[in-house]
Amino acid sequence: MSSTIQPLEFNGNWELSPSLESTDHLSLKNQYGLFINGKFVKPLSKKLFPTINPSNEATIAMIAEAEEKDVNLAVKSARVAYDGHWSKMPNKERAKYIYRIARMIQEKSKELSVIETIDGGKPIRESRDIDIPLAAAHFYYYAGWADKLKYAFPIANPKPVGVAGQIIPWNFPLMMAAWKIAPALATGNTVVLKPAESTSLTALKLAEIIQEADLPPGVVNIITGPGTTGNLMVNHPKIDKIAFTGSTAVGKSIMKNIAGSNKKSTMELGGKAANIVFEDAPLDQAVEGVINGIYFNQGHVCCAGSRLFIQESIYDLFIRKLKDRMQSLILGNPLDKNTDIGAINSHNQLSSINKYIDIGKKEGAEIFQLNCEIPSKGYWCAPTLFTNVSQSHAIAREEIFGPVLAIQTFRTTNEVINKANNTPYGLSAGVWTDKGSKVFNLTSKLNAGVVWANTYNKFDPTSPFGGYKESGHGREGGLHGLEAYLNLS
Ligand code: NDP
């Protein structure tokens, strides 16, 4: 079949003029303190660390590092706010604050999306159209539930858990903060949140919004710092619940630490999702879905469709279409509105991705990469795919968390179900087919928290999200996301 397929010609006609998002409207400080009890305070540790722009390695601001005394202060402030007023406030009054935060995120969405992009490296198109709108949507959605908890959980007498310690990663910084803070507040809990070290800025901007929204002091505390700060939260006796999103390794260590305590937990960990294309699928749409599944946010996505399974009869055609589409991707300045592929979030993450690319080559898989110019400064990885991959290859088994796709084939439905489920993870999957019956067959047999059919990477606050097996436990989003912050009788 391959000899009859004509490759597309790429002779420079795809080049677009730069279309840079402006940055002159940003209001950023040179230095950020910790947000405790409604105020920005200097860290008692007296330590600061830089946050840098991964697309040019320039320092954007210095951020406070919270150590033990700082963590204690933040937890105390959350405790006092919980016991003193927040848990007793009429639910509809709490809702007003949450609505206000949602509206303010919308009002400041342009500034927030630019900051997300310069701090994290993601294309402005994604932070503008996905991260920030979804963050606002989560606050709106949970504000709506705040005065309806009795109806959401009839006869279960819903009660807040207490103080929630929330630890979030660097791939969707503001969105993850919203996923955590909004349901916690709607259910009457107070919060201590720690963003990832490399992307603290939008969480700190959220702290400014929370201050401006007049949320009572101590209800939300945002403390910055490395993993050791998170570890102090995990082990703090006055925290009632840990909500964590990040790597499976750290998730496991947290579970060991809280074993035997009364702390509740939700863990949103890694993934290695199967994206399955049947011969009867709408192939051009499936190509878009595969590209979006793995290259969205440079592949820094826990539910990324990083394992592609193509039915053997369409393999040659599909690979040709996929490579052609890959060659039209634009890698470059994340602030350019034409950019599809931004910078890798950190030097460490780039090293880890490159390590896997080397392993893939050594294991005998065949590599194909976007042929593009790589900027001289910053951290970059050209979108990559590997063919000739087998189930035992590390690139097919381990989470790479970068723009690297491992491709395998299948003949029958049972074969692909077995292959797709042959992973320690169980977060998400995708199915591309013309047949509804095939979709329903697979959705009931794939061990994944989310299965998308003829689409991929679609998120909505009303829909629960979370995994099985080593992808974690508990759900965020929807009614399930409320339940995670409640004690039900
Ligand atoms: P981590 O799990 O190390 O970090 C996630 C969050 O936990 C960060 O805020 C981090 O702080 C904090 N943290 C780190 N160590 C501890 C600890 N011992 N106790 C409490 N909190 C801790 O993920 P990384 O960001 O380092 O990424 C590494 C890998 O994790 C990726 O390659 C990817 O596989 C996976 N990952 C998965 C995500 C998902 O959404 N499922 C998201 C991000 C990463 P700090 O950043 O300051 O170190």
Coordinates of C-alpha atoms and ligand atoms in Angstrom, one line a residue:
M1 CA 0.0 0.0 0.0
S2 CA 2.8 2.4 0.9
S3 CA 4.1 2.7 -2.7
T4 CA 0.8 4.3 -3.8
I5 CA 0.8 7.0 -1.1
Q6 CA 2.3 10.3 -2.1
P7 CA 4.1 12.2 0.6
L8 CA 3.2 15.8 1.1
E9 CA 5.7 18.4 0.0
F10 CA 7.0 20.8 2.6
N11 CA 8.9 23.5 0.8
G12 CA 8.6 26.4 3.1
N13 CA 5.0 27.3 2.2
W14 CA 3.8 26.6 5.7
E15 CA 5.8 29.4 7.3
L16 CA 3.7 32.0 9.1
S17 CA 4.7 35.5 10.2
P18 CA 5.4 35.7 13.9
S19 CA 2.3 36.7 16.0
L20 CA 3.6 37.4 19.5
E21 CA 1.3 37.8 22.4
S22 CA 2.1 41.1 24.2
T23 CA 3.7 41.1 27.7
D24 CA 3.5 44.8 28.6
H25 CA 0.3 44.3 30.6
L26 CA 1.8 41.9 33.1
S27 CA 2.0 42.8 36.7
L28 CA 4.8 40.7 38.2
K29 CA 6.9 41.3 41.2
N30 CA 10.7 40.6 41.4
Q31 CA 10.1 38.6 44.6
Y32 CA 7.2 36.6 46.0
G33 CA 6.6 35.8 49.6
L34 CA 4.4 33.0 51.1
F35 CA 0.6 33.6 51.1
I36 CA -0.4 32.8 54.7
N37 CA -3.5 34.0 56.6
G38 CA -4.5 36.4 53.8
K39 CA -1.1 38.1 53.5
F40 CA 2.1 37.7 51.6
V41 CA 4.8 37.2 54.2
K42 CA 8.5 36.7 54.0
P43 CA 9.6 33.1 54.6
L44 CA 11.0 32.4 58.1
S45 CA 13.5 30.2 56.3
K46 CA 14.8 33.5 54.6
K47 CA 15.4 31.3 51.5
L48 CA 14.5 32.2 48.0
F49 CA 14.8 30.3 44.7
P50 CA 14.5 31.6 41.1
T51 CA 11.7 30.7 38.7
I52 CA 12.8 30.7 35.1
N53 CA 11.4 30.9 31.7
P54 CA 12.2 27.5 30.1
S55 CA 12.1 29.0 26.6
N56 CA 15.0 31.3 27.2
E57 CA 16.4 30.4 30.6
A58 CA 15.8 34.0 32.0
T59 CA 14.9 34.4 35.6
I60 CA 11.4 35.8 35.9
A61 CA 11.2 36.2 39.7
M62 CA 12.5 35.0 43.1
I63 CA 10.2 32.8 45.0
A64 CA 10.1 32.0 48.8
E65 CA 11.0 28.6 50.0
A66 CA 8.8 27.4 52.9
E67 CA 10.5 25.3 55.6
E68 CA 9.1 23.7 58.7
K69 CA 8.2 26.9 60.6
D70 CA 6.5 28.3 57.5
V71 CA 4.5 25.2 56.9
N72 CA 3.4 25.2 60.6
L73 CA 2.2 28.8 60.2
A74 CA 0.3 28.0 57.1
V75 CA -1.4 24.9 58.6
K76 CA -2.2 26.8 61.8
S77 CA -3.8 29.6 59.8
A78 CA -5.9 27.1 57.8
R79 CA -6.9 25.3 61.1
V80 CA -8.0 28.6 62.8
A81 CA -10.0 29.6 59.7
Y82 CA -11.6 26.2 59.5
D83 CA -12.6 26.0 63.2
G84 CA -13.4 29.7 63.5
H85 CA -15.7 30.5 60.7
W86 CA -15.3 28.8 57.3
S87 CA -16.8 25.4 58.1
K88 CA -19.7 27.1 59.9
M89 CA -20.5 29.7 57.2
P90 CA -23.8 29.2 55.5
N91 CA -23.1 27.3 52.3
K92 CA -24.6 30.0 50.0
E93 CA -22.2 32.6 51.5
R94 CA -19.2 30.4 50.7
A95 CA -20.5 30.1 47.2
K96 CA -20.4 33.9 46.7
Y97 CA -16.7 33.9 47.3
I98 CA -16.0 31.0 44.9
Y99 CA -18.1 32.7 42.2
R100 CA -16.1 35.9 42.8
I101 CA -12.8 34.1 42.3
A102 CA -14.1 32.5 39.1
R103 CA -15.1 35.9 37.7
M104 CA -11.8 37.4 38.6
I105 CA -9.9 34.6 36.9
Q106 CA -11.9 35.3 33.8
E107 CA -11.2 39.1 34.1
K108 CA -7.5 38.5 34.4
S109 CA -7.4 35.6 31.9
K110 CA -5.0 37.3 29.5
E111 CA -2.4 38.1 32.1
L112 CA -2.7 34.6 33.7
S113 CA -2.3 32.9 30.3
V114 CA 0.8 34.9 29.5
I115 CA 2.3 34.2 32.9
E116 CA 1.5 30.5 32.6
T117 CA 3.2 30.4 29.2
I118 CA 6.4 32.2 30.3
D119 CA 6.7 30.3 33.5
G120 CA 5.9 26.8 32.2
G121 CA 6.8 26.9 28.5
K122 CA 3.4 25.9 27.1
P123 CA 2.1 27.5 23.9
I124 CA 0.0 30.6 24.5
R125 CA -2.8 29.1 22.5
E126 CA -3.1 26.3 25.0
S127 CA -2.9 28.4 28.2
R128 CA -5.3 31.0 26.7
D129 CA -7.9 28.5 25.3
I130 CA -7.6 25.6 27.7
D131 CA -5.7 26.1 31.0
I132 CA -7.2 29.4 32.2
P133 CA -10.8 28.9 30.9
L134 CA -10.9 25.5 32.5
A135 CA -9.5 26.9 35.8
A136 CA -12.4 29.5 35.8
A137 CA -14.9 26.8 34.8
H138 CA -13.9 24.7 37.8
F139 CA -14.5 27.5 40.3
Y140 CA -17.9 28.3 38.6
Y141 CA -18.9 24.6 38.6
Y142 CA -18.1 24.0 42.3
A143 CA -19.5 27.4 43.4
G144 CA -22.8 26.1 42.0
W145 CA -22.6 23.0 44.2
A146 CA -21.7 24.8 47.4
D147 CA -25.4 25.3 48.5
K148 CA -26.7 22.1 47.1
L149 CA -24.6 19.5 49.0
K150 CA -27.6 18.1 50.8
Y151 CA -29.2 17.4 47.4
A152 CA -25.9 16.0 46.0
F153 CA -25.6 13.5 48.9
P154 CA -29.1 13.0 50.3
I155 CA -29.4 11.4 53.8
A156 CA -25.6 11.3 54.0
N157 CA -25.2 14.4 56.1
P158 CA -22.2 15.8 54.3
K159 CA -19.5 17.3 56.5
P160 CA -16.2 18.9 55.5
V161 CA -13.0 17.0 56.1
G162 CA -11.0 19.9 57.7
V163 CA -7.7 21.2 56.5
A164 CA -6.7 19.9 53.0
G165 CA -3.0 19.8 52.1
Q166 CA -2.8 20.0 48.3
I167 CA 0.4 19.4 46.3
I168 CA 0.3 20.0 42.5
P169 CA 2.7 19.5 39.6
W170 CA 4.1 21.8 36.9
N171 CA 2.2 20.6 33.8
F172 CA -1.1 22.5 34.3
P173 CA -0.3 24.8 37.2
L174 CA -3.3 27.1 37.5
M175 CA -5.7 24.4 36.3
M176 CA -4.5 22.0 38.9
A177 CA -4.8 24.6 41.6
A178 CA -8.4 25.2 40.6
W179 CA -9.1 21.4 40.5
K180 CA -8.0 21.2 44.1
I181 CA -9.1 24.5 45.7
A182 CA -12.6 24.9 44.2
P183 CA -14.1 21.6 45.5
A184 CA -12.4 22.0 48.8
L185 CA -13.8 25.4 49.4
A186 CA -17.3 24.5 48.2
T187 CA -17.5 21.7 50.7
G188 CA -16.3 23.9 53.6
N189 CA -12.7 22.8 54.0
T190 CA -9.7 25.2 54.3
V191 CA -6.5 24.7 52.2
V192 CA -2.7 24.8 52.2
L193 CA -1.6 24.4 48.6
K194 CA 1.9 23.9 47.3
P195 CA 2.6 24.4 43.6
A196 CA 5.6 22.8 41.8
E197 CA 8.9 24.5 42.3
S198 CA 9.3 25.3 38.6
T199 CA 5.8 26.8 38.1
S200 CA 4.7 28.8 41.2
L201 CA 3.7 32.1 39.5
T202 CA 0.1 31.5 38.5
A203 CA -0.7 30.0 42.0
L204 CA 0.8 33.2 43.5
K205 CA -1.3 35.3 41.1
L206 CA -4.3 33.3 42.3
A207 CA -3.3 34.2 45.9
E208 CA -3.5 37.9 44.8
I209 CA -7.0 37.2 43.3
I210 CA -8.1 35.5 46.5
Q211 CA -6.9 38.5 48.5
E212 CA -8.7 40.9 46.2
A213 CA -11.8 38.7 46.4
D214 CA -11.8 39.3 50.2
L215 CA -11.8 35.6 51.0
P216 CA -11.5 35.4 54.8
P217 CA -7.8 35.1 55.9
G218 CA -6.5 31.6 56.3
V219 CA -9.1 29.9 54.1
V220 CA -6.5 29.4 51.4
N221 CA -2.8 29.5 52.1
I222 CA -0.3 29.1 49.2
I223 CA 3.2 28.1 50.1
T224 CA 6.0 27.6 47.7
G225 CA 9.1 25.4 47.8
P226 CA 10.5 22.1 46.7
G227 CA 9.5 18.5 47.4
T228 CA 10.7 18.8 51.0
T229 CA 8.0 21.4 51.6
G230 CA 5.4 19.0 50.2
N231 CA 6.8 16.3 52.5
L232 CA 6.4 18.5 55.5
M233 CA 2.8 19.0 54.6
V234 CA 2.3 15.3 54.1
N235 CA 3.6 14.5 57.6
H236 CA 1.9 17.4 59.4
P237 CA -0.4 16.1 62.1
K238 CA -2.9 19.0 61.7
I239 CA -3.6 18.3 58.0
D240 CA -6.7 16.0 57.5
K241 CA -6.4 15.2 53.9
I242 CA -3.7 15.1 51.2
A243 CA -4.7 15.7 47.6
F244 CA -1.7 15.0 45.4
T245 CA -1.1 15.1 41.7
G246 CA 2.3 14.1 40.4
S247 CA 4.6 11.1 39.8
T248 CA 3.7 7.6 40.9
A249 CA 7.0 7.3 42.8
V250 CA 6.2 10.3 45.0
G251 CA 2.6 9.2 45.3
K252 CA 3.7 5.9 46.6
S253 CA 6.0 7.5 49.2
I254 CA 3.2 9.8 50.3
M255 CA 0.9 6.8 50.8
K256 CA 3.6 5.1 52.9
N257 CA 4.0 8.2 55.0
I258 CA 0.3 8.6 55.8
A259 CA -0.4 4.9 56.3
G260 CA -1.8 4.4 59.8
S261 CA -2.8 8.0 60.2
N262 CA -6.4 9.4 59.9
K263 CA -5.5 11.4 56.8
K264 CA -7.7 10.9 53.8
S265 CA -6.1 11.0 50.4
T266 CA -6.6 11.3 46.7
M267 CA -3.7 10.5 44.3
E268 CA -3.7 11.5 40.7
L269 CA -0.5 9.9 39.4
G270 CA 1.2 8.9 36.1
G271 CA -0.2 7.2 33.0
K272 CA 0.8 5.4 29.8
A273 CA -2.5 5.6 27.8
A274 CA -3.3 3.5 24.8
N275 CA -4.8 5.4 21.9
I276 CA -6.4 2.8 19.6
V277 CA -7.1 3.3 15.9
F278 CA -9.3 0.7 14.1
E279 CA -9.4 0.3 10.4
D280 CA -12.9 1.7 10.2
A281 CA -12.0 5.0 12.0
P282 CA -12.3 8.4 10.3
L283 CA -8.5 8.4 9.7
D284 CA -7.9 12.2 9.2
Q285 CA -9.7 12.9 12.5
A286 CA -7.8 10.1 14.2
V287 CA -4.5 11.6 13.0
E288 CA -5.5 14.9 14.6
G289 CA -6.6 13.1 17.8
V290 CA -3.3 11.2 18.0
I291 CA -1.3 14.4 17.5
N292 CA -3.3 16.2 20.1
G293 CA -3.1 13.1 22.4
I294 CA 0.6 13.1 22.5
Y295 CA 2.0 16.5 21.5
F296 CA -0.5 18.7 23.5
N297 CA 1.5 20.5 26.2
Q298 CA 4.7 18.9 24.9
G299 CA 3.4 15.6 26.1
H300 CA 3.6 16.8 29.7
V301 CA 0.2 15.3 30.3
C302 CA -0.6 12.4 32.7
C303 CA -3.3 11.1 30.4
A304 CA -1.3 11.6 27.2
G305 CA -2.0 9.0 24.5
S306 CA 1.6 7.9 24.5
R307 CA 1.1 4.4 23.2
L308 CA -0.5 4.3 19.8
F309 CA -2.1 1.0 18.5
I310 CA -2.9 1.0 14.8
Q311 CA -4.8 -1.9 13.2
E312 CA -2.5 -3.6 10.8
S313 CA -4.5 -3.2 7.6
I314 CA -4.2 0.6 7.8
Y315 CA -0.8 0.9 9.3
D316 CA 1.2 2.2 6.3
L317 CA -1.4 4.7 5.3
F318 CA -1.9 5.9 8.9
I319 CA 1.9 6.3 9.5
R320 CA 2.3 8.3 6.4
K321 CA -0.6 10.7 7.3
L322 CA 0.8 11.0 10.8
K323 CA 4.3 11.9 9.7
D324 CA 2.9 14.4 7.2
R325 CA 0.8 16.0 10.0
M326 CA 3.8 16.0 12.3
Q327 CA 5.9 17.9 9.7
S328 CA 3.3 20.8 9.8
L329 CA 3.7 21.3 13.6
I330 CA 5.4 24.6 14.6
L331 CA 7.9 24.5 17.4
G332 CA 9.2 27.7 18.8
N333 CA 8.5 30.7 21.0
P334 CA 5.6 29.7 23.3
L335 CA 4.3 33.3 23.2
D336 CA 3.8 33.1 19.4
K337 CA 0.1 32.4 18.7
N338 CA 1.1 30.1 15.8
T339 CA 3.2 27.8 18.0
D340 CA 2.1 24.3 18.5
I341 CA 5.0 22.9 20.5
G342 CA 6.5 25.1 23.2
A343 CA 9.5 24.6 25.5
I344 CA 10.1 21.6 27.8
N345 CA 9.3 22.6 31.3
S346 CA 12.7 22.2 32.9
H347 CA 16.2 21.1 32.2
N348 CA 15.7 18.0 34.4
Q349 CA 12.6 17.0 32.4
L350 CA 14.4 17.5 29.1
S351 CA 17.3 15.2 30.3
S352 CA 14.7 12.6 31.3
I353 CA 13.0 12.7 27.9
N354 CA 16.3 12.6 26.1
K355 CA 17.3 9.6 28.2
Y356 CA 14.2 7.7 27.0
I357 CA 14.8 8.7 23.3
D358 CA 18.3 7.2 23.6
I359 CA 16.8 4.0 25.2
G360 CA 14.3 3.8 22.4
K361 CA 17.0 3.9 19.8
K362 CA 19.2 1.4 21.7
E363 CA 16.3 -1.0 22.1
G364 CA 15.9 -1.1 18.3
A365 CA 12.9 1.0 17.7
E366 CA 12.8 3.3 14.6
I367 CA 12.8 7.0 15.3
F368 CA 11.1 9.8 13.4
Q369 CA 11.2 13.4 14.5
L370 CA 9.8 16.7 13.3
N371 CA 12.4 18.3 11.1
C372 CA 12.7 21.8 12.6
E373 CA 15.1 24.4 13.9
I374 CA 15.7 24.1 17.6
P375 CA 16.2 27.5 19.4
S376 CA 19.7 28.0 20.8
K377 CA 18.5 28.9 24.3
G378 CA 16.0 27.1 26.5
Y379 CA 14.8 23.5 26.7
W380 CA 13.4 21.9 23.6
C381 CA 12.5 18.5 22.2
A382 CA 11.3 17.9 18.7
P383 CA 8.1 15.9 18.5
T384 CA 9.2 12.3 18.2
L385 CA 7.6 9.0 17.2
F386 CA 9.0 5.4 17.4
T387 CA 7.8 2.6 15.2
N388 CA 9.0 -1.1 15.5
V389 CA 8.1 -0.9 19.2
S390 CA 7.3 -4.0 21.2
Q391 CA 5.4 -4.4 24.5
S392 CA 8.7 -5.0 26.3
H393 CA 10.4 -1.8 25.3
A394 CA 10.9 0.8 28.0
I395 CA 9.4 3.5 25.8
A396 CA 6.2 1.4 25.7
R397 CA 6.1 0.7 29.4
E398 CA 7.3 3.8 31.3
E399 CA 5.9 7.2 31.5
I400 CA 8.1 9.6 29.5
F401 CA 6.1 12.8 30.1
G402 CA 7.3 14.3 26.9
P403 CA 6.5 14.5 23.2
V404 CA 7.4 10.9 22.4
L405 CA 5.0 8.4 20.9
A406 CA 5.5 4.6 20.9
I407 CA 3.6 2.9 18.1
Q408 CA 2.5 -0.7 17.9
T409 CA 0.1 -2.7 15.7
F410 CA -2.8 -5.1 16.3
R411 CA -5.0 -7.4 14.3
T412 CA -8.0 -8.2 16.5
T413 CA -10.0 -6.4 19.2
N414 CA -9.1 -8.9 21.9
E415 CA -5.4 -8.5 21.0
V416 CA -5.5 -4.7 21.4
I417 CA -7.5 -4.9 24.7
N418 CA -4.8 -7.2 26.1
K419 CA -2.0 -5.1 24.9
A420 CA -3.6 -1.8 26.1
N421 CA -4.3 -3.3 29.5
N422 CA -0.7 -4.7 29.8
T423 CA 0.5 -1.7 31.9
P424 CA 0.8 -0.9 35.5
Y425 CA -1.1 2.4 34.8
G426 CA -4.8 2.9 34.3
L427 CA -5.6 6.6 33.8
S428 CA -7.0 7.0 30.3
A429 CA -7.4 5.6 26.8
G430 CA -8.7 6.6 23.4
V431 CA -10.7 4.6 20.8
W432 CA -11.1 5.6 17.2
T433 CA -13.7 3.7 15.2
D434 CA -16.9 4.2 13.2
K435 CA -18.8 1.6 15.2
G436 CA -20.6 2.5 18.4
S437 CA -20.7 -1.1 19.4
K438 CA -16.9 -1.3 19.3
V439 CA -16.7 1.8 21.4
F440 CA -19.0 0.3 24.1
N441 CA -17.2 -3.0 24.0
L442 CA -13.8 -1.4 24.6
T443 CA -14.9 1.2 27.2
S444 CA -16.1 -1.7 29.4
K445 CA -12.9 -3.7 28.9
L446 CA -10.1 -1.1 29.0
N447 CA -8.8 -0.6 32.6
A448 CA -8.7 3.2 32.5
G449 CA -10.5 5.9 34.5
V450 CA -11.3 7.9 31.3
V451 CA -11.9 6.5 27.8
W452 CA -12.4 9.0 25.0
A453 CA -14.1 7.8 21.8
N454 CA -13.2 9.6 18.6
T455 CA -11.7 12.5 20.5
Y456 CA -8.9 12.9 23.0
N457 CA -7.8 15.1 25.9
K458 CA -11.2 16.6 26.5
F459 CA -11.7 18.0 30.0
D460 CA -14.8 19.3 31.7
P461 CA -15.4 20.2 35.4
T462 CA -18.6 18.2 35.4
S463 CA -16.8 15.0 34.5
P464 CA -14.8 12.9 37.0
F465 CA -11.2 12.3 36.3
G466 CA -8.8 9.8 37.9
G467 CA -7.1 6.4 37.6
Y468 CA -6.8 2.8 38.6
K469 CA -3.8 0.8 39.6
E470 CA -0.6 2.9 39.7
S471 CA -2.4 5.9 38.3
G472 CA -3.8 6.6 41.7
H473 CA -7.1 6.6 43.5
G474 CA -10.0 9.1 44.1
R475 CA -11.6 11.3 41.5
E476 CA -11.4 15.0 40.7
G477 CA -14.2 16.8 38.9
G478 CA -18.0 16.3 39.0
L479 CA -19.8 15.0 42.0
H480 CA -17.1 12.5 42.7
G481 CA -14.7 15.5 43.2
L482 CA -17.0 16.9 45.9
E483 CA -17.2 13.5 47.7
A484 CA -13.4 13.5 48.0
Y485 CA -13.6 16.5 50.3
L486 CA -16.5 15.3 52.5
N487 CA -17.1 12.9 55.3
L488 CA -20.4 11.2 54.5
S489 CA -22.4 9.3 57.1
Ligands
NDP1 P1 6.8 15.0 41.4 O1 5.8 13.9 41.7 O2 8.1 14.9 41.9 O3 6.2 16.4 41.8 C1 4.8 16.7 41.9 C2 4.6 17.6 43.1 O4 5.0 17.0 44.3 C3 5.5 18.9 43.1 O5 4.8 19.9 43.7 C4 6.7 18.4 43.9 O6 7.4 19.5 44.4 C5 6.0 17.7 45.0 N1 6.9 16.7 45.7 C6 8.1 16.1 45.2 N2 8.5 15.3 46.2 C7 7.7 15.3 47.2 C8 7.6 14.6 48.4 N3 8.5 13.7 48.8 N4 6.5 14.8 49.2 C9 5.6 15.7 48.9 N5 5.6 16.4 47.7 C10 6.6 16.2 46.9 O7 6.8 15.1 39.8 P2 7.9 15.9 39.0 O8 7.3 17.2 38.8 O9 9.2 15.9 39.5 O10 7.9 15.1 37.7 C11 8.5 13.8 37.6 C12 7.6 12.8 36.9 O11 6.3 12.8 37.5 C13 7.3 13.2 35.4 O12 8.3 12.7 34.6 C14 6.0 12.5 35.2 O13 6.2 11.1 34.9 C15 5.3 12.6 36.5 N6 4.3 13.6 36.6 C16 3.0 13.3 36.6 C17 2.0 14.2 36.6 C18 0.6 13.9 36.6 O14 -0.2 14.8 36.3 N7 0.2 12.7 36.8 C19 2.4 15.6 36.8 C20 3.8 15.9 36.9 C21 4.7 14.9 36.8 P3 8.6 20.2 43.4 O15 8.1 20.3 42.1 O16 8.8 21.5 44.0 O17 9.7 19.2 43.5

